[in-house]
Coordinates of C-alpha atoms in Angstrom, one line a residue:
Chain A
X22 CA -15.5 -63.4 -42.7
X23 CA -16.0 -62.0 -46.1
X24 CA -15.9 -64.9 -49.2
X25 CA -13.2 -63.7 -50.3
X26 CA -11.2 -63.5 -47.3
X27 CA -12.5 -67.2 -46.5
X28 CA -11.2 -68.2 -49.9
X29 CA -7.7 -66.3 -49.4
X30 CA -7.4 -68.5 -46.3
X31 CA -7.7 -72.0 -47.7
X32 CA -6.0 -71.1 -50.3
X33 CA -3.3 -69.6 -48.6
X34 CA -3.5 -72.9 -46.3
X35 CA -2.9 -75.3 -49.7
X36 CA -0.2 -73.2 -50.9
X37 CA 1.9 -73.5 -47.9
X38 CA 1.4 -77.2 -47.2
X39 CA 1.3 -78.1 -51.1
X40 CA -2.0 -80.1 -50.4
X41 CA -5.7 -79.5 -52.1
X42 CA -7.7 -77.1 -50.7
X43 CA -9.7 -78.3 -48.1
X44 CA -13.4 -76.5 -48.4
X45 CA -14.5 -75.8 -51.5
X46 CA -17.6 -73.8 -50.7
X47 CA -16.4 -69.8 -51.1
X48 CA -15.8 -71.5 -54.4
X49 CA -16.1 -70.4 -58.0
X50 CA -15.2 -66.7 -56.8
X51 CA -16.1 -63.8 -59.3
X52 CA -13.7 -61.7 -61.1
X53 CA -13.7 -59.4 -58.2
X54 CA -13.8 -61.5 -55.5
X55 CA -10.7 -63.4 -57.1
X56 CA -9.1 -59.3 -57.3
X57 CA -9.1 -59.1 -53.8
X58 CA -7.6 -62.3 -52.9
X59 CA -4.6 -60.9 -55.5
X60 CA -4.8 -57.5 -53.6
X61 CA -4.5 -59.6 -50.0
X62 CA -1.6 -62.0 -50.9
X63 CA 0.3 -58.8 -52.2
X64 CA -0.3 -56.8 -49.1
X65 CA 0.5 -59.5 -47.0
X66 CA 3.3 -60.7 -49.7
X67 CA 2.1 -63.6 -49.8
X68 CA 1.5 -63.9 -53.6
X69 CA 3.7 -66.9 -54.3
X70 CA 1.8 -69.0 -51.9
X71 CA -1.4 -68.4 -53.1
X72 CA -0.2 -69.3 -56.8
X73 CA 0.5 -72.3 -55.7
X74 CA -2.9 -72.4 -53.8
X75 CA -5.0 -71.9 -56.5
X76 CA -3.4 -74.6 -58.6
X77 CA -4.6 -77.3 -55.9
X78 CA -8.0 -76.2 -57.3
X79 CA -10.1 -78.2 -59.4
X80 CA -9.5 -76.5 -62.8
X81 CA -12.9 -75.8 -63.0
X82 CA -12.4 -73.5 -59.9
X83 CA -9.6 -71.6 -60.8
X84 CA -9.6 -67.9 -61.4
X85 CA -10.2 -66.0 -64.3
X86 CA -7.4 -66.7 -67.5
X87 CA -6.4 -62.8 -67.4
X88 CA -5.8 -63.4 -63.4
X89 CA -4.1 -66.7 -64.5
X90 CA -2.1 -64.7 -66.7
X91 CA -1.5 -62.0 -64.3
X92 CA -0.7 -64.7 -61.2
X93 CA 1.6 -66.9 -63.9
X94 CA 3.5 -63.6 -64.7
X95 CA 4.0 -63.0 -60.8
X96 CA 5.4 -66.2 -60.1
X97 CA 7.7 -65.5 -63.2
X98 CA 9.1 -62.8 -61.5
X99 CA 8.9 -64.4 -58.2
X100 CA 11.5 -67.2 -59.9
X101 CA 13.6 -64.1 -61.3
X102 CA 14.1 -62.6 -58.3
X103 CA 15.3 -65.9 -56.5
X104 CA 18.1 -66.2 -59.0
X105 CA 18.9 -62.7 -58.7
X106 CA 18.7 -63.1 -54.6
X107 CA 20.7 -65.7 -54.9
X108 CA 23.6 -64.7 -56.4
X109 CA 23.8 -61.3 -54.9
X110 CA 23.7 -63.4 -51.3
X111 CA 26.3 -65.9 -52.4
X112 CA 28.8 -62.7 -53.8
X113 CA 28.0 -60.4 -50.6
X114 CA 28.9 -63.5 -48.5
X115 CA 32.3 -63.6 -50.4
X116 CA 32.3 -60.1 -49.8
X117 CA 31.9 -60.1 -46.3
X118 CA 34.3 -63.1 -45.7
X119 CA 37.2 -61.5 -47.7
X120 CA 36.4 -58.1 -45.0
X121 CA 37.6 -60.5 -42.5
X122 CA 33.6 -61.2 -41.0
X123 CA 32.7 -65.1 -40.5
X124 CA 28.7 -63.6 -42.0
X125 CA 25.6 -65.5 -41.0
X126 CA 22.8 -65.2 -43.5
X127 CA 19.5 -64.5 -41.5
X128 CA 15.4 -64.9 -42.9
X129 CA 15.2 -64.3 -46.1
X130 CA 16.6 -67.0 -48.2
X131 CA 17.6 -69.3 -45.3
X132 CA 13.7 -69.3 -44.4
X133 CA 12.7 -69.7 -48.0
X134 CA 14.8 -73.4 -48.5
X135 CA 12.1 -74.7 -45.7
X136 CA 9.0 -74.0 -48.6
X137 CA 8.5 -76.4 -51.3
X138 CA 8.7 -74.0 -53.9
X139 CA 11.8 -71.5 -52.1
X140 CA 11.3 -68.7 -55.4
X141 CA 7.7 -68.3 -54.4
X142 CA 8.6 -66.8 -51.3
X143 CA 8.9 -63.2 -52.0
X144 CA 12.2 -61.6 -50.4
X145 CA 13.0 -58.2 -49.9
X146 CA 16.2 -57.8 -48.4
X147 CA 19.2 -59.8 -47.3
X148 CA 20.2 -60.0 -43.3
X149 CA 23.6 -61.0 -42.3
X150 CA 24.6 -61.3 -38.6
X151 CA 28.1 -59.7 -39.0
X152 CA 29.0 -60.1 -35.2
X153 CA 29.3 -57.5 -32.3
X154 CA 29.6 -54.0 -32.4
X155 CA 33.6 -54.1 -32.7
X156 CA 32.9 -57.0 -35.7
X157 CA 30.6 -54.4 -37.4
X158 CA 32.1 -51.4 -37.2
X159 CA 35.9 -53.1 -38.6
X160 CA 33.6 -54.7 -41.8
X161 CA 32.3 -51.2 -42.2
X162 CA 34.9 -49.2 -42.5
X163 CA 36.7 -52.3 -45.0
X164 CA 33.1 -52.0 -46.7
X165 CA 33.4 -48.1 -47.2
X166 CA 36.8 -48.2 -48.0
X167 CA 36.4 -50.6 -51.2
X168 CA 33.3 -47.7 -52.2
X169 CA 30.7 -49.1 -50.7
X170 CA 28.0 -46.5 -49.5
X171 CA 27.0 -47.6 -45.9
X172 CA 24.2 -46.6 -43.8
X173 CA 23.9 -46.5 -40.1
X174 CA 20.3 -47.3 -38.1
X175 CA 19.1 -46.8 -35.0
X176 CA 19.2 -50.0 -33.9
X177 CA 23.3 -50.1 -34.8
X178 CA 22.6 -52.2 -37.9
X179 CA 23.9 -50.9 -41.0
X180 CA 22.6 -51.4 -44.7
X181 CA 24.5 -50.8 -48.0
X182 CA 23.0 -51.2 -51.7
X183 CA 24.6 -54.2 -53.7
X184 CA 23.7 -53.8 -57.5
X185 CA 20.3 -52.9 -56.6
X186 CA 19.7 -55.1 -53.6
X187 CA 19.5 -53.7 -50.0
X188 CA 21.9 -55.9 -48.2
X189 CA 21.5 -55.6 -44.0
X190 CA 24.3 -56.1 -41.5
X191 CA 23.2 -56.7 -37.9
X192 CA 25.1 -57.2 -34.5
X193 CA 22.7 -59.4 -33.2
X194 CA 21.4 -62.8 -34.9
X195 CA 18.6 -62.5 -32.6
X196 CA 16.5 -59.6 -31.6
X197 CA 15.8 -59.9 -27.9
X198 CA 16.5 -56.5 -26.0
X199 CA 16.4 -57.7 -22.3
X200 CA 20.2 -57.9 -20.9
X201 CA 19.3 -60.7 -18.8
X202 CA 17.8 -62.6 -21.6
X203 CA 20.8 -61.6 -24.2
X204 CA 23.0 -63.5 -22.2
X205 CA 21.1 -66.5 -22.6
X206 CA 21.2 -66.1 -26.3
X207 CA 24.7 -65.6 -26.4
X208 CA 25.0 -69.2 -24.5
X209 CA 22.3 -70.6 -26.9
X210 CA 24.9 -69.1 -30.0
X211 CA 27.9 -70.9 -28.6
X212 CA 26.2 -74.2 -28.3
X213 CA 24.6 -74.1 -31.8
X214 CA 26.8 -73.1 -34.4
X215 CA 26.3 -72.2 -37.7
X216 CA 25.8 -74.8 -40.2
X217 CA 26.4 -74.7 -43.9
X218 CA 23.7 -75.1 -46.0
X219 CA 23.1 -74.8 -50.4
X220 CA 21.0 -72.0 -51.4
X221 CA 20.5 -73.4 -54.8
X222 CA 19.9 -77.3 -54.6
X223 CA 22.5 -78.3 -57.1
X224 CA 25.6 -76.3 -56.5
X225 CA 27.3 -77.2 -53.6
X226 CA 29.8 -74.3 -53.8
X227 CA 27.0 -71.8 -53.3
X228 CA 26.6 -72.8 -49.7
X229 CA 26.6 -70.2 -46.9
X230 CA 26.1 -70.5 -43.0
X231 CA 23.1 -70.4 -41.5
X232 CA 21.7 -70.8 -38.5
X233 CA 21.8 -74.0 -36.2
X234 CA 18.0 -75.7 -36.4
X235 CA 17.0 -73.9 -32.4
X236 CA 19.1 -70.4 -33.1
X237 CA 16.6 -70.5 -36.1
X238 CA 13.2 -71.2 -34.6
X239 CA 14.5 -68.5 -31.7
X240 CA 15.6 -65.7 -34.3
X241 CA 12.2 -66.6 -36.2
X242 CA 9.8 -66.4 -33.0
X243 CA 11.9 -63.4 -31.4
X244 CA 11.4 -61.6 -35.1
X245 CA 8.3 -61.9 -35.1
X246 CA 7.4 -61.1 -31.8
X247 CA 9.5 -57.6 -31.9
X248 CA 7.5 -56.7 -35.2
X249 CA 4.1 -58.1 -34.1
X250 CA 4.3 -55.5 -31.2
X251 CA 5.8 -52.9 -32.5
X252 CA 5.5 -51.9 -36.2
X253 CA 3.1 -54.5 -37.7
X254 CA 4.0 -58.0 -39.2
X255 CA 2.1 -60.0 -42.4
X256 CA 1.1 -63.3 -43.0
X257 CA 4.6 -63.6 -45.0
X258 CA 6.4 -64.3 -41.5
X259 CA 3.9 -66.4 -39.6
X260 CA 4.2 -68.4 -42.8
X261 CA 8.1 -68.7 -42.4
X262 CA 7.6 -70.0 -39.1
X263 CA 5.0 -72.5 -39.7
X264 CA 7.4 -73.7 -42.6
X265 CA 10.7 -73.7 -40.6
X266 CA 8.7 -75.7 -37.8
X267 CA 8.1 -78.5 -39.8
X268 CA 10.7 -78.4 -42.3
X269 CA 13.2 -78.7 -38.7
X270 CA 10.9 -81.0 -37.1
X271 CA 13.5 -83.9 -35.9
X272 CA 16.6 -82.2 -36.0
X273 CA 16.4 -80.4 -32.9
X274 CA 15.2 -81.2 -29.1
X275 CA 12.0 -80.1 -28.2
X276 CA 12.7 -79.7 -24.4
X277 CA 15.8 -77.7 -25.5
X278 CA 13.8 -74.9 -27.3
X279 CA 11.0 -74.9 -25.0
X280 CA 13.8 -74.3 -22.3
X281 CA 15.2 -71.5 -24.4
X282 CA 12.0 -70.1 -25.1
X283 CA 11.2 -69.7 -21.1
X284 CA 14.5 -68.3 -20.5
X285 CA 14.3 -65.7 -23.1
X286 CA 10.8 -64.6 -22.2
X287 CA 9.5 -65.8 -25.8
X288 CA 6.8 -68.5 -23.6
X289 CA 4.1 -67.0 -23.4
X290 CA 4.1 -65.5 -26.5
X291 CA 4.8 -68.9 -28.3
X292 CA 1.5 -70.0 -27.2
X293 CA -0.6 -67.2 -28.8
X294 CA 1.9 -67.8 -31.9
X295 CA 1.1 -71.4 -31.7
X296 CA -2.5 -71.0 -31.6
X297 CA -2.2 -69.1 -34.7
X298 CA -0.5 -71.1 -36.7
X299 CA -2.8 -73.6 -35.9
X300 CA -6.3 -72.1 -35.8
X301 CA -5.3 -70.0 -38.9
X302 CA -2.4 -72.0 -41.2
X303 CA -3.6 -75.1 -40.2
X304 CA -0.3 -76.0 -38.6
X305 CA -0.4 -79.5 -37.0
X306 CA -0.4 -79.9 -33.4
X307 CA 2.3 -82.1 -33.4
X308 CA 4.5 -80.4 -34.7
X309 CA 5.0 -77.7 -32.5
X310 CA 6.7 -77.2 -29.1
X311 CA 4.1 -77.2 -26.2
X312 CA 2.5 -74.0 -26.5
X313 CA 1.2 -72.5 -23.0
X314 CA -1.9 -71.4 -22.5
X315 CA -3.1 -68.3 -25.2
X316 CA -6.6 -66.8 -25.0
X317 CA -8.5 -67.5 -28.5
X318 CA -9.6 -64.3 -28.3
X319 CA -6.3 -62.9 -28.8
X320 CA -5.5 -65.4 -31.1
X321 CA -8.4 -63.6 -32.8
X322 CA -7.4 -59.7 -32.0
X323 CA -3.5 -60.8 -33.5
X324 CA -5.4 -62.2 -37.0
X325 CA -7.3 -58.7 -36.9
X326 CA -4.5 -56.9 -36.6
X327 CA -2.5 -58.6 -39.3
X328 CA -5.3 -58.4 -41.3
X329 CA -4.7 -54.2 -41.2
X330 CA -0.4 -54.3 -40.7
X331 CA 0.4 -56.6 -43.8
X332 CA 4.0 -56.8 -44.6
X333 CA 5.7 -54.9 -41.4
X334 CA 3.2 -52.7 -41.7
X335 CA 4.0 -51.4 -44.3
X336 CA 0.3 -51.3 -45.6
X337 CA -1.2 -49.0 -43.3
X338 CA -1.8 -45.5 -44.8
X339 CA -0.3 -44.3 -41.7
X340 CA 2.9 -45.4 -42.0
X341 CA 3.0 -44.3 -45.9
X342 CA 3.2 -41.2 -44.6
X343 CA 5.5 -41.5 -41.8
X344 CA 8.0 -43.4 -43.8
X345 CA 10.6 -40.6 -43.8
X346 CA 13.2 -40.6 -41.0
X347 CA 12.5 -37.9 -39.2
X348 CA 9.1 -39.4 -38.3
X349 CA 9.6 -43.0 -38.7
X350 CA 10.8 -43.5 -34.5
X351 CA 7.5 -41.4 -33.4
X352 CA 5.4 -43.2 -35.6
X353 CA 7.0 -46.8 -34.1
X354 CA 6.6 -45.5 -30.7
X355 CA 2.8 -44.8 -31.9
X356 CA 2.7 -48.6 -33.1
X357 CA 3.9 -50.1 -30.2
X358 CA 1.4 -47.9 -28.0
X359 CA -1.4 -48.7 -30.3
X360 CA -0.3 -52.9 -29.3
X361 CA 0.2 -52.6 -25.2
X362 CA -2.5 -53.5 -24.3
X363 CA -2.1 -57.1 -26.0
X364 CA 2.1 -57.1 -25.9
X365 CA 1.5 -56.2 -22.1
X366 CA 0.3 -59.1 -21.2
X367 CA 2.8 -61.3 -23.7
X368 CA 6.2 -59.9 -23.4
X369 CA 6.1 -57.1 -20.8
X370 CA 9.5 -57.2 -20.2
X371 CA 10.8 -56.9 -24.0
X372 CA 8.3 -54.2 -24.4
X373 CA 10.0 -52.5 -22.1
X374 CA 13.2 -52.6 -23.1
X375 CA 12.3 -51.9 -26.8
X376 CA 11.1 -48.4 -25.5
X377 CA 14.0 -47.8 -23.9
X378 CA 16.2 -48.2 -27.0
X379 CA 13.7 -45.8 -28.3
X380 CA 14.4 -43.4 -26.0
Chain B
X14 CA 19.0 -74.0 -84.3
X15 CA 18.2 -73.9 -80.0
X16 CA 16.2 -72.4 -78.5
X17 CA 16.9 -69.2 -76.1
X18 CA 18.6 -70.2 -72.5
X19 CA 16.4 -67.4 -71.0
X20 CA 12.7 -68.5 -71.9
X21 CA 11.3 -70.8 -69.2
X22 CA 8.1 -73.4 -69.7
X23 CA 5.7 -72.4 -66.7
X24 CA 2.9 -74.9 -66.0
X25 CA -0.6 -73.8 -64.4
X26 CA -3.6 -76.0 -64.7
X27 CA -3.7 -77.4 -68.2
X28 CA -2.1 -74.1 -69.7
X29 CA 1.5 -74.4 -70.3
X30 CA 3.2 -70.3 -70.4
X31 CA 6.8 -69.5 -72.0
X32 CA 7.9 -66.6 -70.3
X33 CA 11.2 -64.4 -71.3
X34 CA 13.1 -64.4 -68.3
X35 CA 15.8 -61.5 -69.2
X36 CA 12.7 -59.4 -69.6
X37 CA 13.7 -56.1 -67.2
X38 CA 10.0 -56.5 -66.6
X39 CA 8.1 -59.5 -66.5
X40 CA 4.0 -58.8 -66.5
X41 CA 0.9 -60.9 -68.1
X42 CA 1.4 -59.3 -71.6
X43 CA 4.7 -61.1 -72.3
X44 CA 3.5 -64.5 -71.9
X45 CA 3.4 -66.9 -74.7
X46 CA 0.5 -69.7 -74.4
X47 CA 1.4 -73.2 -75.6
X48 CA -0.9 -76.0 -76.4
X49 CA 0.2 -79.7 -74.6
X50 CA 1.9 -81.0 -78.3
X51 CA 4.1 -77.8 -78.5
X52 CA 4.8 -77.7 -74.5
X53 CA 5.7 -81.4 -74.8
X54 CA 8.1 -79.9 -77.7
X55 CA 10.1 -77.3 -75.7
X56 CA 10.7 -79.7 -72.8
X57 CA 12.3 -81.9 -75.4
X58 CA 14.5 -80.0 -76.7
X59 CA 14.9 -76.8 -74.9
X60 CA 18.3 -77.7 -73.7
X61 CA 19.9 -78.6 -76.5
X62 CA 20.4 -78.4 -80.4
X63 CA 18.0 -79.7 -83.1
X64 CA 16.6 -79.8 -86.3
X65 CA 13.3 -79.3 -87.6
X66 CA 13.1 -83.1 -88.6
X67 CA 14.4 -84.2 -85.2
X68 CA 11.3 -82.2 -83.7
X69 CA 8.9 -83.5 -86.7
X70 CA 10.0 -87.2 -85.7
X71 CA 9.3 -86.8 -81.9
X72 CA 6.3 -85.1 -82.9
X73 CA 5.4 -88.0 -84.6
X74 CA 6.2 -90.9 -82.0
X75 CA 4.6 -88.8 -79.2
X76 CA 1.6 -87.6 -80.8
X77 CA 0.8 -90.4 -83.7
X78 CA 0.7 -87.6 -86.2
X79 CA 1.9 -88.3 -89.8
X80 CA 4.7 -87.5 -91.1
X81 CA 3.8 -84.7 -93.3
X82 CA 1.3 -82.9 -90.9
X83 CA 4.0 -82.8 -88.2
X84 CA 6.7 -81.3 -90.4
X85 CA 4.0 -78.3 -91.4
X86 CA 2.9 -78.0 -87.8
X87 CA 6.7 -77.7 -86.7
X88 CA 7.7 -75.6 -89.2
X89 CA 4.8 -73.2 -88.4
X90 CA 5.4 -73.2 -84.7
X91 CA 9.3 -72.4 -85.6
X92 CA 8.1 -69.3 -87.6
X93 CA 6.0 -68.3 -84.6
X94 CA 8.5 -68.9 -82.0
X95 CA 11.4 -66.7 -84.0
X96 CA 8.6 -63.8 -84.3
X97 CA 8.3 -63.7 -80.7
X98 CA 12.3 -63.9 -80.3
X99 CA 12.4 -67.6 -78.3
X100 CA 15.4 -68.8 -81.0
X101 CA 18.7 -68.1 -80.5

């Protein structure tokens, strides 16, 4: 591991558990050492982390003062963006309620109230869970007919643009494909209902559902699973995860989600997830569900390969020049080639089915 | 006088940063660098209206500076802070 990827690490580590960083030796980094950690957080969005990161440094340590500057000027807009994201969620929840939809806000900033710091985590878009198919497709057509501009995907969400911000509409609050384990889901919904939760500390009237402590971990896990093995995740959502595992920690029943997690298929996978969080975020032990057994060395080949996928993999040159929509679907099918022969022996059956709805 | 609602105090370290935040585009070049006194300053009485002396006299009490160099030192950093549009 290169200095500066040793150094992106810890302080990546200190940014997300708000504590000092724990070796100093990759330390004082030169100008361009200290470039590539900026270049990493970005690719891996990551950047607000790792400005906090660097301020548990001694001062002595920190970077450069024109990559202060630059880092303090990210963080600006990092905080400008929040506020933004904030009030386009809270209006295209009031939105969505007046269309007659009871809208649950997914990721995004119902993740980002489990950091420390919630503007630092960068967002890009905003997820609601609408409802089913029949749910969606009435919001739609009220959406369309007050002039909003919507557009359908293959995977039957839909998105429309809200004064700039791309705002998502899904029929599924969790992304498992297998029938047999969408039923279970659907029982894990109705038990665990939404819960109503501030966006912005202070004003209570800003508060929008989210969901229920296990839906969350479950959406969280399942999310990340689907992208890991199929078009690439970043560091960005591993980072939600470890975040929403502690920041939940006590309001939910362990043996309940370990149950849901072996009757949705997410087990096994949960243990290589587990092992890195912990081996590379530093997650404690404790704080997890019981993660089955994970081979280290696919601990290792899943940190390789979100070393080269950043943010949904949307780093790779390759899919730079696949992102247009007539080669987008070959280019996932590609992905999720490329990852069988570690998704194979992780979620098999969800593999599966994901290339069926492919098809 | 008060100062604008859209400038916010960042703190890094022992740099203190204002930063316009109606800027369409925030980036490194539109940061303003404060020194500890005149940070200590705009979390004072960024929120609310002031005078010059009201800021000389905290300046004083905070900082044990006499009377007459704070009033000249606030009366500068005014005049810098309206060049670079902080004031409303």
């Amino acid at each position: 591991m290169s200095r500066s990827l040793q150094a992106f690490f810890l302080l990546l580590r200190s940014g997300l558990w708000e504590r000092d960083v724990q070796d100093l030796s990759p330390f004082p980094l030169s100008e361009q050492e200290w470039t590539e950690v900026l270049r990493m957080s970005e690719r891996q969005t990551v950047q607000g982390v790792l400005y906090r990161g660097f301020q548990h440094l001694p001062e002595h340590l920190f970077p450069p003062q024109p990559l202060v500057w630059q880092w303090v000027a990210i963080g600006a807009r990092l905080e400008k963006e929040f506020r933004l994201f904030c009030t386009h969620t809270e209006a295209t929840y009031r939105l969505l309620e007046e269309a007659g939809a009871s809208p649950v806000l997914q990721k995004g900033l119902a993740v980002a109230q489990y950091y420390e710091h919630p503007s630092l985590r960068v967002n890009g878009d905003i997820d609601w869970y609408v409802g089913p198919e029949d749910v969606l497709t009435v919001i739609s057509q009220q959406l369309t007919a007050q002039g909003y501009h919507l557009e359908h995907h293959s995977d039957k969400s839909m998105s429309f643009d809200y004064e700039g911000t791309e705002v998502e509409l899904h029929r599924q609050m969790i992304d498992i494909e297998r029938p047999r384990y969408q039923k279970v889901v659907k029982e894990l919904l109705s038990a665990h209902h939404p819960v109503l939760s501030s966006l912005r500390s202070r004003t209570i009237s800003s508060a929008v559902r989210i969901p229920a402590p296990i839906p969350t971990l479950v959406m969280l896990n399942a999310h990340l699973m689907k992208h890991t093995f199929t078009v690439g995740v970043g560091l960005r959502q591993f980072c939600d995860m470890a975040r929403a595992y502690h920041s939940l920690r006590g309001l939910y029943h362990v043996e309940e989600l370990e149950d849901v997690y072996h009757k949705t298929g997410l087990w096994k996978w949960s243990g290589l997830l587990h092992h890195f969080l912990i081996r590379y975020l530093d997650m404690p032990i404790h704080e997890l569900p019981a993660p089955a057994p994970a081979q280290p060395r696919d601990a290792r080949r899943l940190f390789n390969q979100v070393l080269q996928d950043g943010n949904f993999g949307h780093h790779t040159t390759q899919w730079q020049t696949a992102h247009n929509k007539g080669r987008n679907r070959w280019h996932t099918v590609r992905q999720i080639i490329h990852k069988l022969p570690i998704s194979l022996q992780y979620a098999p059956a969800e593999m599966f089915y994901k290339l069926l709805s492919l098809s | 006088m008060r100062i604008k609602a859209d400038h916010q105090l960042f703190h890094v370290g022992h740099d203190y940063f204002v930063v316009d935040m109606s800027s369409a585009c925030i980036d490194k070049t539109q940061l303003y660098s404060m020194n500890e006194a005149t940070a200590f300053l705009w979390e004072e009485f960024h929120d609310k209206e002031f005078t010059p002396e009201e800021m000389s006299m905290r300046l004083c009490e905070a900082f044990e500076v006499d009377a007459e160099t704070a009033r000249r030192d606030v009366s500068q950093m005014l005049e810098t802070w309206k060049a670079f549009g902080m004031m409303a």
